[in-house]
Amino acid sequence: MCLSVEISGLFTIEGLRQLIQYPDADAALPIQDPTRGILWLPWGRRREESGNLPATGWLVDAESLPEGWERFSPTPVRARVCRFMEVTEDGEERWFKAESLQCLLLRHGDEQRVYVVTARDCGSRYRSRTATRALAECGGFGALS
């Protein structure tokens, strides 16, 4: 699963590439919206954070939502990134280039967060292909409503 992303200078204030890691409490992803441009939204929710949305940063296989997630008005979105990092079964960090990642936006009242979509069966894929759904696998995923 995706643990870190690198964001292009186009989406940062300083104009430099920026590393964002899920464990960081302030982790946010730049979500592409055709009418409003780039929106920075919190990347999931950590267990120690308050809120009503699921305490995770990922969704395994967006075609089958976990029980109860429908009530959060799930919306497919794309996070704009340069590359992302996954950890292999052996604990090795591997970086992959991508223009965007498939994500799901969840809302509850004023709270909204994005969750990175990963493949259902990613066990042996770490060596040959990523578990995280990058641009090539995002067919049909659009912007925020």
mmCIF file of N, CA and C in Angstrom:
data_model
loop_
_atom_site.group_PDB
_atom_site.id
_atom_site.type_symbol
_atom_site.label_atom_id
_atom_site.label_comp_id
_atom_site.label_asym_id
_atom_site.label_seq_id
_atom_site.Cartn_x
_atom_site.Cartn_y
_atom_site.Cartn_z
ATOM 1 N N MET A 1 0.829 -1.178 0.000
ATOM 2 C CA MET A 1 0.000 0.000 0.000
ATOM 3 C C MET A 1 0.871 1.238 0.000
ATOM 4 N N CYS A 2 0.335 2.311 -0.471
ATOM 5 C CA CYS A 2 1.055 3.568 -0.616
ATOM 6 C C CYS A 2 1.258 4.209 0.763
ATOM 7 N N LEU A 3 2.520 4.446 1.136
ATOM 8 C CA LEU A 3 2.822 5.060 2.433
ATOM 9 C C LEU A 3 3.331 6.482 2.319
ATOM 10 N N SER A 4 3.874 6.827 1.143
ATOM 11 C CA SER A 4 4.406 8.169 0.919
ATOM 12 C C SER A 4 4.155 8.568 -0.527
ATOM 13 N N VAL A 5 4.047 9.871 -0.747
ATOM 14 C CA VAL A 5 3.937 10.401 -2.102
ATOM 15 C C VAL A 5 4.855 11.600 -2.228
ATOM 16 N N GLU A 6 5.277 11.865 -3.444
ATOM 17 C CA GLU A 6 6.042 13.073 -3.729
ATOM 18 C C GLU A 6 5.176 13.931 -4.636
ATOM 19 N N ILE A 7 5.033 15.190 -4.254
ATOM 20 C CA ILE A 7 4.180 16.129 -4.967
ATOM 21 C C ILE A 7 5.051 17.058 -5.799
ATOM 22 N N SER A 8 4.612 17.354 -6.998
ATOM 23 C CA SER A 8 5.322 18.258 -7.895
ATOM 24 C C SER A 8 5.321 19.671 -7.355
ATOM 25 N N GLY A 9 6.305 20.448 -7.746
ATOM 26 C CA GLY A 9 6.395 21.851 -7.362
ATOM 27 C C GLY A 9 5.226 22.686 -7.836
ATOM 28 N N LEU A 10 4.489 22.230 -8.847
ATOM 29 C CA LEU A 10 3.341 22.976 -9.342
ATOM 30 C C LEU A 10 2.249 23.117 -8.286
ATOM 31 N N PHE A 11 2.204 22.197 -7.337
ATOM 32 C CA PHE A 11 1.120 22.178 -6.357
ATOM 33 C C PHE A 11 1.552 22.592 -4.962
ATOM 34 N N THR A 12 2.760 23.118 -4.847
ATOM 35 C CA THR A 12 3.246 23.535 -3.539
ATOM 36 C C THR A 12 3.526 25.040 -3.545
ATOM 37 N N ILE A 13 3.446 25.650 -2.390
ATOM 38 C CA ILE A 13 3.660 27.091 -2.268
ATOM 39 C C ILE A 13 5.083 27.469 -2.649
ATOM 40 N N GLU A 14 6.046 26.705 -2.196
ATOM 41 C CA GLU A 14 7.442 27.019 -2.461
ATOM 42 C C GLU A 14 7.863 26.680 -3.881
ATOM 43 N N GLY A 15 7.061 25.906 -4.603
ATOM 44 C CA GLY A 15 7.406 25.498 -5.953
ATOM 45 C C GLY A 15 8.404 24.360 -6.002
ATOM 46 N N LEU A 16 8.678 23.733 -4.872
ATOM 47 C CA LEU A 16 9.605 22.608 -4.805
ATOM 48 C C LEU A 16 8.825 21.310 -4.638
ATOM 49 N N ARG A 17 9.478 20.210 -4.946
ATOM 50 C CA ARG A 17 8.837 18.923 -4.698
ATOM 51 C C ARG A 17 8.731 18.714 -3.196
ATOM 52 N N GLN A 18 7.666 18.050 -2.787
ATOM 53 C CA GLN A 18 7.400 17.871 -1.367
ATOM 54 C C GLN A 18 7.066 16.412 -1.099
ATOM 55 N N LEU A 19 7.628 15.858 -0.041
ATOM 56 C CA LEU A 19 7.360 14.482 0.367
ATOM 57 C C LEU A 19 6.254 14.491 1.418
ATOM 58 N N ILE A 20 5.234 13.683 1.210
ATOM 59 C CA ILE A 20 4.123 13.577 2.155
ATOM 60 C C ILE A 20 4.029 12.122 2.597
ATOM 61 N N GLN A 21 4.026 11.899 3.910
ATOM 62 C CA GLN A 21 3.974 10.546 4.451
ATOM 63 C C GLN A 21 2.687 10.359 5.241
ATOM 64 N N TYR A 22 2.006 9.242 4.989
ATOM 65 C CA TYR A 22 0.733 8.999 5.654
ATOM 66 C C TYR A 22 0.820 9.077 7.179
ATOM 67 N N PRO A 23 1.847 8.528 7.828
ATOM 68 C CA PRO A 23 1.862 8.583 9.302
ATOM 69 C C PRO A 23 1.842 9.994 9.893
ATOM 70 N N ASP A 24 2.248 11.002 9.122
ATOM 71 C CA ASP A 24 2.251 12.370 9.635
ATOM 72 C C ASP A 24 0.820 12.859 9.864
ATOM 73 N N ALA A 25 0.581 13.449 11.006
ATOM 74 C CA ALA A 25 -0.771 13.895 11.377
ATOM 75 C C ALA A 25 -1.345 14.921 10.407
ATOM 76 N N ASP A 26 -0.481 15.702 9.759
ATOM 77 C CA ASP A 26 -0.980 16.736 8.846
ATOM 78 C C ASP A 26 -0.924 16.306 7.375
ATOM 79 N N ALA A 27 -0.799 15.008 7.111
ATOM 80 C CA ALA A 27 -0.714 14.512 5.734
ATOM 81 C C ALA A 27 -1.984 14.870 4.958
ATOM 82 N N ALA A 28 -1.786 15.484 3.800
ATOM 83 C CA ALA A 28 -2.895 15.851 2.918
ATOM 84 C C ALA A 28 -2.469 15.584 1.490
ATOM 85 N N LEU A 29 -3.437 15.326 0.620
ATOM 86 C CA LEU A 29 -3.158 15.050 -0.785
ATOM 87 C C LEU A 29 -3.803 16.109 -1.670
ATOM 88 N N PRO A 30 -3.131 16.483 -2.764
ATOM 89 C CA PRO A 30 -3.705 17.451 -3.698
ATOM 90 C C PRO A 30 -4.684 16.746 -4.645
ATOM 91 N N ILE A 31 -5.943 17.088 -4.522
ATOM 92 C CA ILE A 31 -6.996 16.462 -5.320
ATOM 93 C C ILE A 31 -7.351 17.391 -6.476
ATOM 94 N N GLN A 32 -7.400 16.826 -7.681
ATOM 95 C CA GLN A 32 -7.707 17.603 -8.882
ATOM 96 C C GLN A 32 -9.209 17.785 -9.026
ATOM 97 N N ASP A 33 -9.647 19.039 -9.121
ATOM 98 C CA ASP A 33 -11.044 19.361 -9.381
ATOM 99 C C ASP A 33 -11.066 20.297 -10.591
ATOM 100 N N PRO A 34 -11.793 19.944 -11.658
ATOM 101 C CA PRO A 34 -11.734 20.750 -12.873
ATOM 102 C C PRO A 34 -12.280 22.170 -12.714
ATOM 103 N N THR A 35 -13.183 22.395 -11.788
ATOM 104 C CA THR A 35 -13.755 23.733 -11.631
ATOM 105 C C THR A 35 -13.036 24.557 -10.572
ATOM 106 N N ARG A 36 -12.461 23.902 -9.557
ATOM 107 C CA ARG A 36 -11.807 24.636 -8.466
ATOM 108 C C ARG A 36 -10.299 24.458 -8.438
ATOM 109 N N GLY A 37 -9.747 23.689 -9.354
ATOM 110 C CA GLY A 37 -8.302 23.454 -9.377
ATOM 111 C C GLY A 37 -7.890 22.395 -8.376
ATOM 112 N N ILE A 38 -6.764 22.625 -7.714
ATOM 113 C CA ILE A 38 -6.232 21.660 -6.745
ATOM 114 C C ILE A 38 -6.762 21.983 -5.349
ATOM 115 N N LEU A 39 -7.316 20.976 -4.699
ATOM 116 C CA LEU A 39 -7.787 21.086 -3.315
ATOM 117 C C LEU A 39 -6.940 20.158 -2.455
ATOM 118 N N TRP A 40 -6.382 20.672 -1.365
ATOM 119 C CA TRP A 40 -5.606 19.847 -0.442
ATOM 120 C C TRP A 40 -6.554 19.297 0.616
ATOM 121 N N LEU A 41 -6.687 17.970 0.658
ATOM 122 C CA LEU A 41 -7.590 17.329 1.606
ATOM 123 C C LEU A 41 -6.826 16.331 2.468
ATOM 124 N N PRO A 42 -7.232 16.172 3.732
ATOM 125 C CA PRO A 42 -6.544 15.235 4.629
ATOM 126 C C PRO A 42 -6.532 13.820 4.057
ATOM 127 N N TRP A 43 -5.372 13.171 4.193
ATOM 128 C CA TRP A 43 -5.179 11.797 3.722
ATOM 129 C C TRP A 43 -5.607 10.852 4.835
ATOM 130 N N GLY A 44 -6.813 10.323 4.747
ATOM 131 C CA GLY A 44 -7.325 9.365 5.723
ATOM 132 C C GLY A 44 -7.405 9.937 7.131
ATOM 133 N N ARG A 45 -7.629 9.037 8.077
ATOM 134 C CA ARG A 45 -7.692 9.426 9.502
ATOM 135 C C ARG A 45 -6.903 8.417 10.307
ATOM 136 N N ARG A 46 -6.034 8.909 11.159
ATOM 137 C CA ARG A 46 -5.277 8.034 12.046
ATOM 138 C C ARG A 46 -6.116 7.689 13.269
ATOM 139 N N ARG A 47 -5.839 6.564 13.891
ATOM 140 C CA ARG A 47 -6.635 6.093 15.035
ATOM 141 C C ARG A 47 -6.706 7.127 16.160
ATOM 142 N N GLU A 48 -5.618 7.864 16.366
ATOM 143 C CA GLU A 48 -5.587 8.837 17.464
ATOM 144 C C GLU A 48 -6.289 10.151 17.114
ATOM 145 N N GLU A 49 -6.690 10.336 15.867
ATOM 146 C CA GLU A 49 -7.375 11.557 15.460
ATOM 147 C C GLU A 49 -8.869 11.451 15.729
ATOM 148 N N SER A 50 -9.467 12.563 16.114
ATOM 149 C CA SER A 50 -10.914 12.562 16.312
ATOM 150 C C SER A 50 -11.589 12.629 14.949
ATOM 151 N N GLY A 51 -12.817 12.192 14.886
ATOM 152 C CA GLY A 51 -13.570 12.222 13.637
ATOM 153 C C GLY A 51 -14.469 11.015 13.515
ATOM 154 N N ASN A 52 -15.306 11.039 12.514
ATOM 155 C CA ASN A 52 -16.265 9.958 12.294
ATOM 156 C C ASN A 52 -15.955 9.105 11.074
ATOM 157 N N LEU A 53 -15.020 9.558 10.251
ATOM 158 C CA LEU A 53 -14.663 8.789 9.058
ATOM 159 C C LEU A 53 -13.737 7.640 9.442
ATOM 160 N N PRO A 54 -13.620 6.610 8.583
ATOM 161 C CA PRO A 54 -12.809 5.427 8.911
ATOM 162 C C PRO A 54 -11.369 5.766 9.282
ATOM 163 N N ALA A 55 -10.851 5.046 10.285
ATOM 164 C CA ALA A 55 -9.478 5.248 10.766
ATOM 165 C C ALA A 55 -8.525 4.391 9.939
ATOM 166 N N THR A 56 -8.200 4.870 8.744
ATOM 167 C CA THR A 56 -7.268 4.236 7.824
ATOM 168 C C THR A 56 -6.907 5.263 6.768
ATOM 169 N N GLY A 57 -5.965 4.941 5.911
ATOM 170 C CA GLY A 57 -5.606 5.836 4.820
ATOM 171 C C GLY A 57 -5.877 5.214 3.461
ATOM 172 N N TRP A 58 -6.462 3.987 3.475
ATOM 173 C CA TRP A 58 -6.600 3.233 2.239
ATOM 174 C C TRP A 58 -7.963 2.565 2.127
ATOM 175 N N LEU A 59 -8.291 2.258 0.915
ATOM 176 C CA LEU A 59 -9.472 1.464 0.601
ATOM 177 C C LEU A 59 -8.995 0.352 -0.308
ATOM 178 N N VAL A 60 -9.255 -0.883 0.062
ATOM 179 C CA VAL A 60 -8.870 -2.007 -0.780
ATOM 180 C C VAL A 60 -10.000 -2.262 -1.764
ATOM 181 N N ASP A 61 -9.712 -2.065 -3.048
ATOM 182 C CA ASP A 61 -10.636 -2.342 -4.134
ATOM 183 C C ASP A 61 -11.916 -1.510 -4.049
ATOM 184 N N ALA A 62 -11.927 -0.385 -4.716
ATOM 185 C CA ALA A 62 -13.051 0.564 -4.672
ATOM 186 C C ALA A 62 -14.361 -0.007 -5.198
ATOM 187 N N GLU A 63 -14.317 -1.155 -5.885
ATOM 188 C CA GLU A 63 -15.550 -1.721 -6.422
ATOM 189 C C GLU A 63 -16.395 -2.385 -5.338
ATOM 190 N N SER A 64 -15.811 -2.669 -4.186
ATOM 191 C CA SER A 64 -16.585 -3.250 -3.091
ATOM 192 C C SER A 64 -16.275 -2.473 -1.807
ATOM 193 N N LEU A 65 -17.130 -1.512 -1.507
ATOM 194 C CA LEU A 65 -16.925 -0.682 -0.318
ATOM 195 C C LEU A 65 -17.102 -1.493 0.958
ATOM 196 N N PRO A 66 -16.291 -1.209 1.972
ATOM 197 C CA PRO A 66 -16.505 -1.858 3.267
ATOM 198 C C PRO A 66 -17.892 -1.501 3.809
ATOM 199 N N GLU A 67 -18.427 -2.367 4.601
ATOM 200 C CA GLU A 67 -19.762 -2.155 5.170
ATOM 201 C C GLU A 67 -19.811 -0.819 5.916
ATOM 202 N N GLY A 68 -20.831 -0.031 5.630
ATOM 203 C CA GLY A 68 -21.050 1.242 6.304
ATOM 204 C C GLY A 68 -20.439 2.449 5.613
ATOM 205 N N TRP A 69 -19.534 2.244 4.651
ATOM 206 C CA TRP A 69 -18.886 3.372 3.991
ATOM 207 C C TRP A 69 -19.838 4.129 3.067
ATOM 208 N N GLU A 70 -20.925 3.527 2.635
ATOM 209 C CA GLU A 70 -21.876 4.196 1.737
ATOM 210 C C GLU A 70 -22.439 5.463 2.366
ATOM 211 N N ARG A 71 -22.585 5.474 3.680
ATOM 212 C CA ARG A 71 -23.166 6.628 4.375
ATOM 213 C C ARG A 71 -22.265 7.863 4.328
ATOM 214 N N PHE A 72 -21.021 7.699 3.874
ATOM 215 C CA PHE A 72 -20.077 8.807 3.790
ATOM 216 C C PHE A 72 -20.015 9.429 2.392
ATOM 217 N N SER A 73 -21.004 9.169 1.558
ATOM 218 C CA SER A 73 -21.089 9.729 0.198
ATOM 219 C C SER A 73 -19.777 9.579 -0.577
ATOM 220 N N PRO A 74 -19.307 8.344 -0.794
ATOM 221 C CA PRO A 74 -18.026 8.139 -1.470
ATOM 222 C C PRO A 74 -18.023 8.707 -2.887
ATOM 223 N N THR A 75 -16.940 9.428 -3.214
ATOM 224 C CA THR A 75 -16.777 10.031 -4.531
ATOM 225 C C THR A 75 -15.385 9.697 -5.046
ATOM 226 N N PRO A 76 -15.275 9.094 -6.225
ATOM 227 C CA PRO A 76 -13.946 8.819 -6.779
ATOM 228 C C PRO A 76 -13.249 10.121 -7.177
ATOM 229 N N VAL A 77 -11.970 10.231 -6.835
ATOM 230 C CA VAL A 77 -11.157 11.411 -7.147
ATOM 231 C C VAL A 77 -9.744 10.960 -7.500
ATOM 232 N N ARG A 78 -8.927 11.910 -7.975
ATOM 233 C CA ARG A 78 -7.528 11.628 -8.270
ATOM 234 C C ARG A 78 -6.634 12.560 -7.469
ATOM 235 N N ALA A 79 -5.610 11.987 -6.873
ATOM 236 C CA ALA A 79 -4.589 12.783 -6.189
ATOM 237 C C ALA A 79 -3.452 12.993 -7.180
ATOM 238 N N ARG A 80 -3.010 14.235 -7.339
ATOM 239 C CA ARG A 80 -1.934 14.571 -8.277
ATOM 240 C C ARG A 80 -0.589 14.382 -7.584
ATOM 241 N N VAL A 81 0.211 13.459 -8.068
ATOM 242 C CA VAL A 81 1.513 13.163 -7.485
ATOM 243 C C VAL A 81 2.545 12.977 -8.595
ATOM 244 N N CYS A 82 3.829 13.039 -8.231
ATOM 245 C CA CYS A 82 4.925 12.727 -9.167
ATOM 246 C C CYS A 82 5.276 11.253 -9.077
ATOM 247 N N ARG A 83 5.269 10.770 -7.827
ATOM 248 C CA ARG A 83 5.587 9.366 -7.580
ATOM 249 C C ARG A 83 5.059 8.982 -6.208
ATOM 250 N N PHE A 84 5.035 7.670 -5.954
ATOM 251 C CA PHE A 84 4.561 7.175 -4.667
ATOM 252 C C PHE A 84 5.422 6.007 -4.228
ATOM 253 N N MET A 85 5.407 5.727 -2.918
ATOM 254 C CA MET A 85 6.238 4.680 -2.358
ATOM 255 C C MET A 85 5.388 3.600 -1.707
ATOM 256 N N GLU A 86 5.773 2.351 -1.981
ATOM 257 C CA GLU A 86 5.184 1.192 -1.318
ATOM 258 C C GLU A 86 6.313 0.405 -0.670
ATOM 259 N N VAL A 87 5.964 -0.446 0.275
ATOM 260 C CA VAL A 87 6.940 -1.293 0.945
ATOM 261 C C VAL A 87 6.704 -2.731 0.485
ATOM 262 N N THR A 88 7.770 -3.422 0.071
ATOM 263 C CA THR A 88 7.646 -4.801 -0.393
ATOM 264 C C THR A 88 7.411 -5.736 0.794
ATOM 265 N N GLU A 89 7.132 -6.977 0.483
ATOM 266 C CA GLU A 89 6.949 -7.983 1.537
ATOM 267 C C GLU A 89 8.210 -8.133 2.378
ATOM 268 N N ASP A 90 9.368 -7.817 1.782
ATOM 269 C CA ASP A 90 10.656 -7.913 2.480
ATOM 270 C C ASP A 90 11.002 -6.644 3.251
ATOM 271 N N GLY A 91 10.114 -5.656 3.256
ATOM 272 C CA GLY A 91 10.352 -4.418 3.976
ATOM 273 C C GLY A 91 11.135 -3.382 3.195
ATOM 274 N N GLU A 92 11.372 -3.631 1.905
ATOM 275 C CA GLU A 92 12.122 -2.698 1.064
ATOM 276 C C GLU A 92 11.184 -1.617 0.513
ATOM 277 N N GLU A 93 11.641 -0.360 0.564
ATOM 278 C CA GLU A 93 10.861 0.740 -0.006
ATOM 279 C C GLU A 93 11.069 0.770 -1.512
ATOM 280 N N ARG A 94 9.971 0.897 -2.273
ATOM 281 C CA ARG A 94 10.052 0.998 -3.729
ATOM 282 C C ARG A 94 9.236 2.189 -4.175
ATOM 283 N N TRP A 95 9.840 3.024 -5.011
ATOM 284 C CA TRP A 95 9.165 4.209 -5.538
ATOM 285 C C TRP A 95 8.689 3.947 -6.958
ATOM 286 N N PHE A 96 7.514 4.492 -7.304
ATOM 287 C CA PHE A 96 6.916 4.327 -8.627
ATOM 288 C C PHE A 96 6.479 5.690 -9.142
ATOM 289 N N LYS A 97 6.729 5.953 -10.420
ATOM 290 C CA LYS A 97 6.284 7.212 -11.025
ATOM 291 C C LYS A 97 4.802 7.119 -11.348
ATOM 292 N N ALA A 98 4.111 8.232 -11.209
ATOM 293 C CA ALA A 98 2.689 8.306 -11.543
ATOM 294 C C ALA A 98 2.297 9.765 -11.671
ATOM 295 N N GLU A 99 1.290 10.051 -12.455
ATOM 296 C CA GLU A 99 0.756 11.408 -12.546
ATOM 297 C C GLU A 99 -0.355 11.614 -11.531
ATOM 298 N N SER A 100 -1.045 10.537 -11.202
ATOM 299 C CA SER A 100 -2.111 10.641 -10.208
ATOM 300 C C SER A 100 -2.394 9.278 -9.611
ATOM 301 N N LEU A 101 -3.044 9.289 -8.456
ATOM 302 C CA LEU A 101 -3.454 8.060 -7.775
ATOM 303 C C LEU A 101 -4.968 8.040 -7.665
ATOM 304 N N GLN A 102 -5.541 6.872 -7.812
ATOM 305 C CA GLN A 102 -6.972 6.707 -7.633
ATOM 306 C C GLN A 102 -7.271 6.778 -6.139
ATOM 307 N N CYS A 103 -8.217 7.630 -5.768
ATOM 308 C CA CYS A 103 -8.592 7.800 -4.362
ATOM 309 C C CYS A 103 -10.116 7.846 -4.239
ATOM 310 N N LEU A 104 -10.575 7.798 -3.016
ATOM 311 C CA LEU A 104 -12.000 7.918 -2.727
ATOM 312 C C LEU A 104 -12.163 9.017 -1.680
ATOM 313 N N LEU A 105 -13.012 9.976 -1.970
ATOM 314 C CA LEU A 105 -13.314 11.059 -1.040
ATOM 315 C C LEU A 105 -14.522 10.637 -0.207
ATOM 316 N N LEU A 106 -14.390 10.741 1.127
ATOM 317 C CA LEU A 106 -15.496 10.458 2.040
ATOM 318 C C LEU A 106 -15.835 11.729 2.805
ATOM 319 N N ARG A 107 -17.133 11.900 3.090
ATOM 320 C CA ARG A 107 -17.605 13.087 3.824
ATOM 321 C C ARG A 107 -18.540 12.673 4.961
ATOM 322 N N HIS A 108 -18.445 13.420 6.061
ATOM 323 C CA HIS A 108 -19.382 13.268 7.179
ATOM 324 C C HIS A 108 -19.518 14.649 7.811
ATOM 325 N N GLY A 109 -20.646 15.315 7.579
ATOM 326 C CA GLY A 109 -20.815 16.691 8.043
ATOM 327 C C GLY A 109 -19.769 17.569 7.376
ATOM 328 N N ASP A 110 -18.994 18.310 8.182
ATOM 329 C CA ASP A 110 -17.933 19.175 7.655
ATOM 330 C C ASP A 110 -16.619 18.425 7.436
ATOM 331 N N GLU A 111 -16.547 17.195 7.920
ATOM 332 C CA GLU A 111 -15.320 16.406 7.801
ATOM 333 C C GLU A 111 -15.248 15.767 6.412
ATOM 334 N N GLN A 112 -14.097 15.901 5.748
ATOM 335 C CA GLN A 112 -13.875 15.205 4.484
ATOM 336 C C GLN A 112 -12.420 14.778 4.398
ATOM 337 N N ARG A 113 -12.218 13.568 3.912
ATOM 338 C CA ARG A 113 -10.876 12.987 3.827
ATOM 339 C C ARG A 113 -10.796 12.120 2.575
ATOM 340 N N VAL A 114 -9.559 11.930 2.073
ATOM 341 C CA VAL A 114 -9.357 11.071 0.914
ATOM 342 C C VAL A 114 -8.603 9.811 1.328
ATOM 343 N N TYR A 115 -8.935 8.711 0.658
ATOM 344 C CA TYR A 115 -8.366 7.397 0.926
ATOM 345 C C TYR A 115 -7.802 6.841 -0.373
ATOM 346 N N VAL A 116 -6.532 6.409 -0.365
ATOM 347 C CA VAL A 116 -5.883 5.872 -1.556
ATOM 348 C C VAL A 116 -6.417 4.469 -1.823
ATOM 349 N N VAL A 117 -6.749 4.194 -3.083
ATOM 350 C CA VAL A 117 -7.294 2.886 -3.478
ATOM 351 C C VAL A 117 -6.149 1.936 -3.810
ATOM 352 N N THR A 118 -6.193 0.734 -3.234
ATOM 353 C CA THR A 118 -5.195 -0.299 -3.514
ATOM 354 C C THR A 118 -5.888 -1.535 -4.081
ATOM 355 N N ALA A 119 -5.107 -2.438 -4.653
ATOM 356 C CA ALA A 119 -5.636 -3.672 -5.244
ATOM 357 C C ALA A 119 -5.987 -4.674 -4.155
ATOM 358 N N ARG A 120 -6.973 -5.509 -4.457
ATOM 359 C CA ARG A 120 -7.413 -6.523 -3.493
ATOM 360 C C ARG A 120 -6.305 -7.520 -3.191
ATOM 361 N N ASP A 121 -5.703 -8.105 -4.220
ATOM 362 C CA ASP A 121 -4.658 -9.107 -4.031
ATOM 363 C C ASP A 121 -3.324 -8.497 -4.409
ATOM 364 N N CYS A 122 -2.597 -7.989 -3.432
ATOM 365 C CA CYS A 122 -1.342 -7.319 -3.765
ATOM 366 C C CYS A 122 -0.125 -8.080 -3.270
ATOM 367 N N GLY A 123 -0.299 -9.271 -2.734
ATOM 368 C CA GLY A 123 0.806 -10.030 -2.164
ATOM 369 C C GLY A 123 2.044 -10.112 -3.027
ATOM 370 N N SER A 124 1.968 -10.755 -4.183
ATOM 371 C CA SER A 124 3.157 -10.933 -5.024
ATOM 372 C C SER A 124 3.358 -9.783 -5.989
ATOM 373 N N ARG A 125 2.459 -8.838 -6.044
ATOM 374 C CA ARG A 125 2.552 -7.743 -7.005
ATOM 375 C C ARG A 125 3.651 -6.745 -6.676
ATOM 376 N N TYR A 126 4.107 -6.708 -5.457
ATOM 377 C CA TYR A 126 5.102 -5.709 -5.090
ATOM 378 C C TYR A 126 6.376 -5.843 -5.911
ATOM 379 N N ARG A 127 6.705 -7.032 -6.355
ATOM 380 C CA ARG A 127 7.928 -7.201 -7.126
ATOM 381 C C ARG A 127 7.750 -6.769 -8.581
ATOM 382 N N SER A 128 6.577 -6.998 -9.157
ATOM 383 C CA SER A 128 6.395 -6.727 -10.570
ATOM 384 C C SER A 128 5.480 -5.549 -10.849
ATOM 385 N N ARG A 129 4.586 -5.257 -9.912
ATOM 386 C CA ARG A 129 3.643 -4.169 -10.152
ATOM 387 C C ARG A 129 3.119 -3.669 -8.829
ATOM 388 N N THR A 130 2.632 -2.464 -8.826
ATOM 389 C CA THR A 130 2.235 -1.850 -7.570
ATOM 390 C C THR A 130 0.857 -2.301 -7.119
ATOM 391 N N ALA A 131 0.593 -2.159 -5.832
ATOM 392 C CA ALA A 131 -0.734 -2.418 -5.300
ATOM 393 C C ALA A 131 -1.597 -1.171 -5.417
ATOM 394 N N THR A 132 -0.968 -0.002 -5.351
ATOM 395 C CA THR A 132 -1.680 1.269 -5.430
ATOM 396 C C THR A 132 -2.133 1.502 -6.864
ATOM 397 N N ARG A 133 -3.327 2.016 -7.013
ATOM 398 C CA ARG A 133 -3.860 2.255 -8.350
ATOM 399 C C ARG A 133 -3.386 3.602 -8.869
ATOM 400 N N ALA A 134 -2.451 3.571 -9.800
ATOM 401 C CA ALA A 134 -1.911 4.794 -10.396
ATOM 402 C C ALA A 134 -2.729 5.160 -11.633
ATOM 403 N N LEU A 135 -2.344 6.225 -12.296
ATOM 404 C CA LEU A 135 -3.085 6.775 -13.424
ATOM 405 C C LEU A 135 -3.477 5.730 -14.452
ATOM 406 N N ALA A 136 -2.591 4.814 -14.794
ATOM 407 C CA ALA A 136 -2.881 3.822 -15.829
ATOM 408 C C ALA A 136 -4.094 2.960 -15.477
ATOM 409 N N GLU A 137 -4.381 2.781 -14.196
ATOM 410 C CA GLU A 137 -5.493 1.952 -13.770
ATOM 411 C C GLU A 137 -6.696 2.771 -13.327
ATOM 412 N N CYS A 138 -6.681 4.076 -13.572
ATOM 413 C CA CYS A 138 -7.731 4.954 -13.053
ATOM 414 C C CYS A 138 -8.845 5.203 -14.046
ATOM 415 N N GLY A 139 -8.933 4.472 -15.112
ATOM 416 C CA GLY A 139 -9.919 4.742 -16.133
ATOM 417 C C GLY A 139 -11.303 5.028 -15.566
ATOM 418 N N GLY A 140 -11.867 6.166 -15.959
ATOM 419 C CA GLY A 140 -13.204 6.509 -15.547
ATOM 420 C C GLY A 140 -13.300 7.290 -14.253
ATOM 421 N N PHE A 141 -12.231 7.376 -13.490
ATOM 422 C CA PHE A 141 -12.309 8.118 -12.245
ATOM 423 C C PHE A 141 -12.193 9.601 -12.538
ATOM 424 N N GLY A 142 -13.130 10.368 -12.042
ATOM 425 C CA GLY A 142 -13.173 11.789 -12.355
ATOM 426 C C GLY A 142 -12.860 12.665 -11.168
ATOM 427 N N ALA A 143 -13.351 13.873 -11.210
ATOM 428 C CA ALA A 143 -13.050 14.861 -10.171
ATOM 429 C C ALA A 143 -14.176 14.951 -9.161
ATOM 430 N N LEU A 144 -13.993 15.823 -8.188
ATOM 431 C CA LEU A 144 -14.998 16.043 -7.156
ATOM 432 C C LEU A 144 -16.299 16.528 -7.755
ATOM 433 N N SER A 145 -17.392 16.178 -7.152
ATOM 434 C CA SER A 145 -18.691 16.667 -7.629
ATOM 435 C C SER A 145 -18.951 18.048 -7.092
#
